[in-house]
PDB file of C-alpha atoms in Angstrom:
ATOM      1  CA  MET A  15      60.138  16.835  -3.571  1.00  0.00           C
ATOM      2  CA  ALA A  16      59.293  17.525  -7.207  1.00  0.00           C
ATOM      3  CA  ALA A  17      59.586  21.319  -6.979  1.00  0.00           C
ATOM      4  CA  ASN A  18      61.979  22.702  -9.584  1.00  0.00           C
ATOM      5  CA  LYS A  19      62.281  19.303 -11.275  1.00  0.00           C
ATOM      6  CA  ARG A  20      61.763  18.752 -14.984  1.00  0.00           C
ATOM      7  CA  VAL A  21      59.485  15.749 -15.472  1.00  0.00           C
ATOM      8  CA  LEU A  22      58.711  14.171 -18.840  1.00  0.00           C
ATOM      9  CA  VAL A  23      55.434  12.205 -18.775  1.00  0.00           C
ATOM     10  CA  THR A  24      54.369  10.064 -21.721  1.00  0.00           C
ATOM     11  CA  GLY A  25      50.826   8.838 -22.164  1.00  0.00           C
ATOM     12  CA  ALA A  26      49.631  12.082 -20.598  1.00  0.00           C
ATOM     13  CA  THR A  27      46.382  12.022 -22.583  1.00  0.00           C
ATOM     14  CA  GLY A  28      45.323   8.868 -20.720  1.00  0.00           C
ATOM     15  CA  GLY A  29      43.817   8.586 -17.274  1.00  0.00           C
ATOM     16  CA  ILE A  30      46.908   7.451 -15.392  1.00  0.00           C
ATOM     17  CA  GLY A  31      49.420   9.515 -17.370  1.00  0.00           C
ATOM     18  CA  GLY A  32      47.289  12.635 -17.071  1.00  0.00           C
ATOM     19  CA  ALA A  33      46.849  12.161 -13.323  1.00  0.00           C
ATOM     20  CA  ILE A  34      50.598  11.713 -12.899  1.00  0.00           C
ATOM     21  CA  ALA A  35      51.289  14.881 -14.873  1.00  0.00           C
ATOM     22  CA  GLU A  36      48.815  16.867 -12.750  1.00  0.00           C
ATOM     23  CA  ALA A  37      50.291  15.485  -9.538  1.00  0.00           C
ATOM     24  CA  PHE A  38      53.799  16.614 -10.427  1.00  0.00           C
ATOM     25  CA  VAL A  39      52.588  20.057 -11.502  1.00  0.00           C
ATOM     26  CA  SER A  40      50.775  20.390  -8.168  1.00  0.00           C
ATOM     27  CA  GLU A  41      54.133  19.750  -6.461  1.00  0.00           C
ATOM     28  CA  GLY A  42      55.796  22.606  -8.359  1.00  0.00           C
ATOM     29  CA  ALA A  43      57.466  20.643 -11.143  1.00  0.00           C
ATOM     30  CA  THR A  44      57.840  21.664 -14.748  1.00  0.00           C
ATOM     31  CA  VAL A  45      56.091  18.870 -16.620  1.00  0.00           C
ATOM     32  CA  ILE A  46      56.560  18.096 -20.290  1.00  0.00           C
ATOM     33  CA  ALA A  47      53.407  16.161 -21.149  1.00  0.00           C
ATOM     34  CA  THR A  48      53.151  14.178 -24.343  1.00  0.00           C
ATOM     35  CA  GLY A  49      50.531  12.050 -26.066  1.00  0.00           C
ATOM     36  CA  ARG A  50      48.869  11.683 -29.425  1.00  0.00           C
ATOM     37  CA  ASN A  51      45.773  13.797 -28.774  1.00  0.00           C
ATOM     38  CA  ALA A  52      46.562  17.529 -28.859  1.00  0.00           C
ATOM     39  CA  ASP A  53      43.085  18.474 -27.624  1.00  0.00           C
ATOM     40  CA  ARG A  54      43.411  16.337 -24.500  1.00  0.00           C
ATOM     41  CA  LEU A  55      46.844  17.796 -23.834  1.00  0.00           C
ATOM     42  CA  ALA A  56      45.343  21.274 -24.081  1.00  0.00           C
ATOM     43  CA  GLU A  57      42.677  20.262 -21.557  1.00  0.00           C
ATOM     44  CA  LEU A  58      45.411  19.000 -19.234  1.00  0.00           C
ATOM     45  CA  ALA A  59      47.275  22.296 -19.521  1.00  0.00           C
ATOM     46  CA  GLY A  60      44.056  24.154 -18.734  1.00  0.00           C
ATOM     47  CA  ARG A  61      43.469  22.128 -15.566  1.00  0.00           C
ATOM     48  CA  CYS A  62      47.018  22.933 -14.432  1.00  0.00           C
ATOM     49  CA  ARG A  63      46.893  26.659 -15.180  1.00  0.00           C
ATOM     50  CA  ASP A  64      46.764  27.756 -11.527  1.00  0.00           C
ATOM     51  CA  ALA A  65      49.032  25.042 -10.126  1.00  0.00           C
ATOM     52  CA  PRO A  66      52.390  25.819  -8.463  1.00  0.00           C
ATOM     53  CA  GLY A  67      54.289  24.211 -11.334  1.00  0.00           C
ATOM     54  CA  SER A  68      53.820  24.446 -15.081  1.00  0.00           C
ATOM     55  CA  VAL A  69      53.064  22.137 -17.973  1.00  0.00           C
ATOM     56  CA  GLU A  70      54.401  22.162 -21.513  1.00  0.00           C
ATOM     57  CA  THR A  71      52.613  19.969 -24.054  1.00  0.00           C
ATOM     58  CA  ILE A  72      54.115  18.233 -27.080  1.00  0.00           C
ATOM     59  CA  ALA A  73      51.741  16.112 -29.156  1.00  0.00           C
ATOM     60  CA  GLY A  74      52.998  13.261 -31.277  1.00  0.00           C
ATOM     61  CA  ASP A  75      53.403   9.547 -31.873  1.00  0.00           C
ATOM     62  CA  LEU A  76      56.085   7.879 -29.767  1.00  0.00           C
ATOM     63  CA  THR A  77      56.339   4.985 -32.197  1.00  0.00           C
ATOM     64  CA  ASP A  78      57.855   7.520 -34.619  1.00  0.00           C
ATOM     65  CA  THR A  79      61.556   7.469 -33.733  1.00  0.00           C
ATOM     66  CA  ALA A  80      62.093  10.935 -35.205  1.00  0.00           C
ATOM     67  CA  PHE A  81      59.400  12.342 -32.933  1.00  0.00           C
ATOM     68  CA  ALA A  82      60.926  10.565 -29.930  1.00  0.00           C
ATOM     69  CA  ALA A  83      64.313  12.088 -30.682  1.00  0.00           C
ATOM     70  CA  GLY A  84      62.832  15.563 -30.998  1.00  0.00           C
ATOM     71  CA  LEU A  85      60.855  15.106 -27.792  1.00  0.00           C
ATOM     72  CA  ALA A  86      63.950  14.082 -25.839  1.00  0.00           C
ATOM     73  CA  GLU A  87      65.854  17.094 -27.150  1.00  0.00           C
ATOM     74  CA  ALA A  88      63.033  19.546 -26.434  1.00  0.00           C
ATOM     75  CA  SER A  89      62.526  18.177 -22.910  1.00  0.00           C
ATOM     76  CA  ALA A  90      66.165  18.203 -21.810  1.00  0.00           C
ATOM     77  CA  PRO A  91      67.370  18.225 -19.139  1.00  0.00           C
ATOM     78  CA  VAL A  92      64.973  15.627 -17.725  1.00  0.00           C
ATOM     79  CA  ASP A  93      65.179  14.881 -14.007  1.00  0.00           C
ATOM     80  CA  ILE A  94      62.369  12.304 -13.979  1.00  0.00           C
ATOM     81  CA  LEU A  95      61.063  10.316 -16.938  1.00  0.00           C
ATOM     82  CA  VAL A  96      57.655   8.694 -16.459  1.00  0.00           C
ATOM     83  CA  ASN A  97      56.925   6.127 -19.149  1.00  0.00           C
ATOM     84  CA  GLY A  98      53.154   6.133 -18.800  1.00  0.00           C
ATOM     85  CA  VAL A  99      52.296   5.260 -22.385  1.00  0.00           C
ATOM     86  CA  GLY A 100      50.285   2.104 -22.978  1.00  0.00           C
ATOM     87  CA  TRP A 101      47.555   0.563 -25.113  1.00  0.00           C
ATOM     88  CA  VAL A 102      45.398  -2.532 -24.695  1.00  0.00           C
ATOM     89  CA  ARG A 103      42.480  -4.235 -26.403  1.00  0.00           C
ATOM     90  CA  HIS A 104      40.480  -6.745 -24.349  1.00  0.00           C
ATOM     91  CA  VAL A 105      39.477  -9.672 -26.533  1.00  0.00           C
ATOM     92  CA  PRO A 106      39.616 -13.495 -26.515  1.00  0.00           C
ATOM     93  CA  PHE A 107      42.866 -14.632 -28.114  1.00  0.00           C
ATOM     94  CA  LEU A 108      41.193 -16.579 -30.928  1.00  0.00           C
ATOM     95  CA  GLU A 109      39.391 -13.403 -31.958  1.00  0.00           C
ATOM     96  CA  SER A 110      42.399 -11.108 -31.623  1.00  0.00           C
ATOM     97  CA  ASP A 111      44.005  -9.252 -34.513  1.00  0.00           C
ATOM     98  CA  PRO A 112      47.769  -9.600 -35.083  1.00  0.00           C
ATOM     99  CA  ALA A 113      47.804  -5.925 -36.053  1.00  0.00           C
ATOM    100  CA  ASP A 114      46.748  -5.143 -32.480  1.00  0.00           C
ATOM    101  CA  TRP A 115      49.577  -7.316 -31.118  1.00  0.00           C
ATOM    102  CA  GLU A 116      52.053  -5.268 -33.141  1.00  0.00           C
ATOM    103  CA  LYS A 117      50.511  -1.945 -32.122  1.00  0.00           C
ATOM    104  CA  SER A 118      50.644  -2.876 -28.449  1.00  0.00           C
ATOM    105  CA  TRP A 119      54.252  -4.090 -28.666  1.00  0.00           C
ATOM    106  CA  ARG A 120      55.496  -1.049 -30.580  1.00  0.00           C
ATOM    107  CA  LEU A 121      53.901   1.406 -28.159  1.00  0.00           C
ATOM    108  CA  ASN A 122      54.151  -0.401 -24.818  1.00  0.00           C
ATOM    109  CA  VAL A 123      57.655  -1.808 -25.284  1.00  0.00           C
ATOM    110  CA  HIS A 124      59.672  -0.581 -28.252  1.00  0.00           C
ATOM    111  CA  SER A 125      58.841   3.110 -27.893  1.00  0.00           C
ATOM    112  CA  VAL A 126      59.685   2.946 -24.173  1.00  0.00           C
ATOM    113  CA  LEU A 127      63.122   1.542 -24.965  1.00  0.00           C
ATOM    114  CA  VAL A 128      63.786   4.176 -27.619  1.00  0.00           C
ATOM    115  CA  LEU A 129      62.799   7.193 -25.509  1.00  0.00           C
ATOM    116  CA  THR A 130      64.421   5.879 -22.338  1.00  0.00           C
ATOM    117  CA  ARG A 131      67.748   5.412 -24.097  1.00  0.00           C
ATOM    118  CA  LEU A 132      67.623   8.956 -25.442  1.00  0.00           C
ATOM    119  CA  VAL A 133      66.750  10.509 -22.072  1.00  0.00           C
ATOM    120  CA  ALA A 134      69.066   8.287 -20.016  1.00  0.00           C
ATOM    121  CA  HIS A 135      72.128   9.546 -21.899  1.00  0.00           C
ATOM    122  CA  GLY A 136      71.557  13.013 -20.443  1.00  0.00           C
ATOM    123  CA  MET A 137      70.885  11.644 -16.969  1.00  0.00           C
ATOM    124  CA  ALA A 138      74.079   9.594 -17.078  1.00  0.00           C
ATOM    125  CA  ALA A 139      76.097  12.621 -18.128  1.00  0.00           C
ATOM    126  CA  ARG A 140      74.777  14.525 -15.092  1.00  0.00           C
ATOM    127  CA  GLY A 141      75.072  11.516 -12.778  1.00  0.00           C
ATOM    128  CA  THR A 142      71.490  11.711 -11.559  1.00  0.00           C
ATOM    129  CA  GLY A 143      67.904  11.017 -12.582  1.00  0.00           C
ATOM    130  CA  GLN A 144      64.973   8.658 -12.149  1.00  0.00           C
ATOM    131  CA  ILE A 145      63.058   6.554 -14.645  1.00  0.00           C
ATOM    132  CA  VAL A 146      59.552   5.456 -13.659  1.00  0.00           C
ATOM    133  CA  ASN A 147      57.897   2.787 -15.788  1.00  0.00           C
ATOM    134  CA  VAL A 148      54.146   2.435 -15.361  1.00  0.00           C
ATOM    135  CA  GLY A 149      53.756  -1.309 -15.646  1.00  0.00           C
ATOM    136  CA  SER A 150      51.059  -3.572 -14.261  1.00  0.00           C
ATOM    137  CA  VAL A 151      50.414  -6.502 -11.983  1.00  0.00           C
ATOM    138  CA  LEU A 152      50.380  -8.310 -15.338  1.00  0.00           C
ATOM    139  CA  GLY A 153      54.157  -8.041 -15.234  1.00  0.00           C
ATOM    140  CA  ASP A 154      54.203 -11.452 -13.562  1.00  0.00           C
ATOM    141  CA  ARG A 155      50.803 -12.965 -14.364  1.00  0.00           C
ATOM    142  CA  VAL A 156      48.297 -13.292 -17.206  1.00  0.00           C
ATOM    143  CA  TYR A 157      44.546 -12.676 -17.167  1.00  0.00           C
ATOM    144  CA  ARG A 158      41.997 -13.877 -19.673  1.00  0.00           C
ATOM    145  CA  TYR A 159      41.375 -11.585 -22.654  1.00  0.00           C
ATOM    146  CA  MET A 160      44.671  -9.718 -22.094  1.00  0.00           C
ATOM    147  CA  LEU A 161      47.288 -12.166 -23.359  1.00  0.00           C
ATOM    148  CA  PHE A 162      49.243  -9.856 -25.640  1.00  0.00           C
ATOM    149  CA  TYR A 163      48.955  -6.896 -23.256  1.00  0.00           C
ATOM    150  CA  ALA A 164      50.338  -9.066 -20.453  1.00  0.00           C
ATOM    151  CA  ALA A 165      53.219 -10.029 -22.739  1.00  0.00           C
ATOM    152  CA  THR A 166      54.157  -6.360 -23.098  1.00  0.00           C
ATOM    153  CA  LYS A 167      53.997  -5.843 -19.323  1.00  0.00           C
ATOM    154  CA  HIS A 168      56.190  -8.898 -18.741  1.00  0.00           C
ATOM    155  CA  ALA A 169      58.660  -7.288 -21.129  1.00  0.00           C
ATOM    156  CA  LEU A 170      58.437  -3.939 -19.356  1.00  0.00           C
ATOM    157  CA  ARG A 171      59.269  -5.608 -16.039  1.00  0.00           C
ATOM    158  CA  ALA A 172      62.370  -7.161 -17.615  1.00  0.00           C
ATOM    159  CA  ILE A 173      63.300  -3.764 -19.053  1.00  0.00           C
ATOM    160  CA  SER A 174      62.949  -2.134 -15.634  1.00  0.00           C
ATOM    161  CA  ARG A 175      65.164  -4.763 -14.017  1.00  0.00           C
ATOM    162  CA  GLY A 176      67.760  -4.556 -16.755  1.00  0.00           C
ATOM    163  CA  LEU A 177      67.879  -0.764 -16.672  1.00  0.00           C
ATOM    164  CA  ARG A 178      68.297  -0.867 -12.908  1.00  0.00           C
ATOM    165  CA  LEU A 179      71.308  -3.156 -13.253  1.00  0.00           C
ATOM    166  CA  GLU A 180      72.999  -1.012 -15.891  1.00  0.00           C
ATOM    167  CA  LEU A 181      72.100   2.528 -14.850  1.00  0.00           C
ATOM    168  CA  ALA A 182      72.700   2.472 -11.083  1.00  0.00           C
ATOM    169  CA  GLU A 183      76.402   3.110 -11.637  1.00  0.00           C
ATOM    170  CA  HIS A 184      75.412   6.329 -13.425  1.00  0.00           C
ATOM    171  CA  GLY A 185      73.330   7.560 -10.472  1.00  0.00           C
ATOM    172  CA  ILE A 186      70.003   6.769 -12.151  1.00  0.00           C
ATOM    173  CA  LYS A 187      67.145   5.183 -10.215  1.00  0.00           C
ATOM    174  CA  VAL A 188      64.669   2.904 -11.994  1.00  0.00           C
ATOM    175  CA  THR A 189      61.224   2.243 -10.529  1.00  0.00           C
ATOM    176  CA  GLU A 190      58.263   0.235 -11.787  1.00  0.00           C
ATOM    177  CA  ILE A 191      54.785   1.207 -10.626  1.00  0.00           C
ATOM    178  CA  ALA A 192      52.520  -1.835 -11.043  1.00  0.00           C
ATOM    179  CA  PRO A 193      48.798  -1.068 -10.734  1.00  0.00           C
ATOM    180  CA  GLY A 194      46.015  -3.576 -10.482  1.00  0.00           C
ATOM    181  CA  LEU A 195      42.624  -2.713 -11.947  1.00  0.00           C
ATOM    182  CA  VAL A 196      42.273   1.045 -12.461  1.00  0.00           C
ATOM    183  CA  ASP A 197      39.209   2.969 -13.614  1.00  0.00           C
ATOM    184  CA  THR A 198      40.467   4.628 -16.792  1.00  0.00           C
ATOM    185  CA  GLY A 199      39.033   5.330 -20.204  1.00  0.00           C
ATOM    186  CA  LEU A 200      40.397   2.012 -21.439  1.00  0.00           C
ATOM    187  CA  LEU A 201      37.632   0.157 -19.626  1.00  0.00           C
ATOM    188  CA  ASP A 202      35.029   2.276 -21.407  1.00  0.00           C
ATOM    189  CA  GLU A 203      36.283   0.974 -24.764  1.00  0.00           C
ATOM    190  CA  ILE A 204      35.413  -2.660 -24.020  1.00  0.00           C
ATOM    191  CA  ASP A 205      32.593  -3.905 -26.240  1.00  0.00           C
ATOM    192  CA  HIS A 206      33.029  -7.686 -26.257  1.00  0.00           C
ATOM    193  CA  PRO A 207      30.124  -9.318 -24.343  1.00  0.00           C
ATOM    194  CA  GLU A 208      32.330 -12.018 -22.786  1.00  0.00           C
ATOM    195  CA  VAL A 209      34.836  -9.461 -21.513  1.00  0.00           C
ATOM    196  CA  LEU A 210      32.116  -7.144 -20.241  1.00  0.00           C
ATOM    197  CA  ALA A 211      30.568 -10.016 -18.292  1.00  0.00           C
ATOM    198  CA  ALA A 212      33.933 -10.853 -16.703  1.00  0.00           C
ATOM    199  CA  TYR A 213      34.432  -7.289 -15.467  1.00  0.00           C
ATOM    200  CA  ALA A 214      30.827  -7.063 -14.249  1.00  0.00           C
ATOM    201  CA  ALA A 215      31.410 -10.152 -12.107  1.00  0.00           C
ATOM    202  CA  ARG A 216      34.170  -8.567 -10.024  1.00  0.00           C
ATOM    203  CA  ASP A 217      33.184  -7.823  -6.421  1.00  0.00           C
ATOM    204  CA  TYR A 218      35.517  -4.902  -5.720  1.00  0.00           C
ATOM    205  CA  PRO A 219      35.790  -1.325  -7.023  1.00  0.00           C
ATOM    206  CA  PRO A 220      38.797  -0.398  -9.172  1.00  0.00           C
ATOM    207  CA  LEU A 221      41.439   2.111  -8.207  1.00  0.00           C
ATOM    208  CA  LYS A 222      41.356   5.717  -9.394  1.00  0.00           C
ATOM    209  CA  ALA A 223      44.082   7.150 -11.600  1.00  0.00           C
ATOM    210  CA  ALA A 224      44.921   9.571  -8.774  1.00  0.00           C
ATOM    211  CA  ASP A 225      45.876   6.588  -6.593  1.00  0.00           C
ATOM    212  CA  ILE A 226      48.579   5.615  -9.069  1.00  0.00           C
ATOM    213  CA  ALA A 227      49.723   9.226  -9.371  1.00  0.00           C
ATOM    214  CA  GLU A 228      50.212   9.413  -5.604  1.00  0.00           C
ATOM    215  CA  ALA A 229      52.207   6.164  -5.618  1.00  0.00           C
ATOM    216  CA  THR A 230      54.390   7.583  -8.365  1.00  0.00           C
ATOM    217  CA  LEU A 231      55.031  10.784  -6.437  1.00  0.00           C
ATOM    218  CA  ALA A 232      55.880   8.778  -3.331  1.00  0.00           C
ATOM    219  CA  ALA A 233      58.425   6.727  -5.262  1.00  0.00           C
ATOM    220  CA  THR A 234      60.197   9.899  -6.376  1.00  0.00           C
ATOM    221  CA  ARG A 235      60.307  11.314  -2.826  1.00  0.00           C
ATOM    222  CA  ALA A 236      62.668   8.596  -1.577  1.00  0.00           C
ATOM    223  CA  ALA A 237      66.033   9.560  -0.101  1.00  0.00           C
ATOM    224  CA  PRO A 238      68.893   9.947  -2.606  1.00  0.00           C
ATOM    225  CA  ASN A 239      70.330   6.544  -1.687  1.00  0.00           C
ATOM    226  CA  ALA A 240      66.936   4.780  -1.642  1.00  0.00           C
ATOM    227  CA  CYS A 241      65.487   3.315  -4.824  1.00  0.00           C
ATOM    228  CA  PRO A 242      61.929   1.967  -4.750  1.00  0.00           C
ATOM    229  CA  GLU A 243      62.240  -0.828  -7.301  1.00  0.00           C
ATOM    230  CA  LEU A 244      58.712  -2.234  -7.623  1.00  0.00           C
ATOM    231  CA  VAL A 245      55.593  -0.577  -6.209  1.00  0.00           C
ATOM    232  CA  VAL A 246      52.483  -2.773  -6.558  1.00  0.00           C
ATOM    233  CA  VAL A 247      49.148  -1.019  -5.991  1.00  0.00           C
ATOM    234  CA  ASN A 248      46.057  -3.231  -5.990  1.00  0.00           C
ATOM    235  CA  PRO A 249      42.487  -2.271  -5.148  1.00  0.00           C
ATOM    236  CA  MET A 250      41.275  -3.851  -1.928  1.00  0.00           C
ATOM    237  CA  GLY A 251      39.745  -7.162  -2.878  1.00  0.00           C
ATOM    238  CA  GLN A 252      41.897  -7.870  -5.928  1.00  0.00           C
ATOM    239  CA  THR A 253      43.860 -10.877  -4.752  1.00  0.00           C
ATOM    240  CA  ALA A 254      44.817 -12.527  -8.037  1.00  0.00           C
TER     241      ALA A 254
END
């Protein structure tokens, strides 16, 4: 159970990250929630005011290595790290902007490596901890209009596997949660007609962020000697 655990959740201003933070607070955890938008973090803290646990908010940019170092120090000791940060822009490749490729890579991959290394040192010293990476079904496939986002999720899957190999001897579990289509604010930002038409053609409803939060909680409830490695959560009807 998450009661009395310290849980650091990145990307907590987004739909999935925010739902994960709320779920842990509802279980009695102390959650350190971080994201770029201070107002959204304040709203999250307000929603959790009467929950069994508590939430501390720290706003900042995880691609800033100095901020990441300060966040790791302020959050210590961390029992569970949830790397929920992520950014995507849906667009045909020939119309994509290399600046967006770089932004996605720095946030979805590089910042995860930097923060995980900082937090994992403390876990290794204590001989216990769990790292949960919020990946995607795009960790082993590619969809149209999401080429560079899929590349970051392929990388995150490799990171999860590599961390699992190296950190098990230090008592640290590593889990990847891999959602299919989820109804988050990211879908509201799509404005390309071709992409909008592709999403409108789907014949199944997307998951809710709360579904991914519950899967994340379940992965952290496993017995001490059990490590859920990859948890794939697709909406019914999403078969590819």
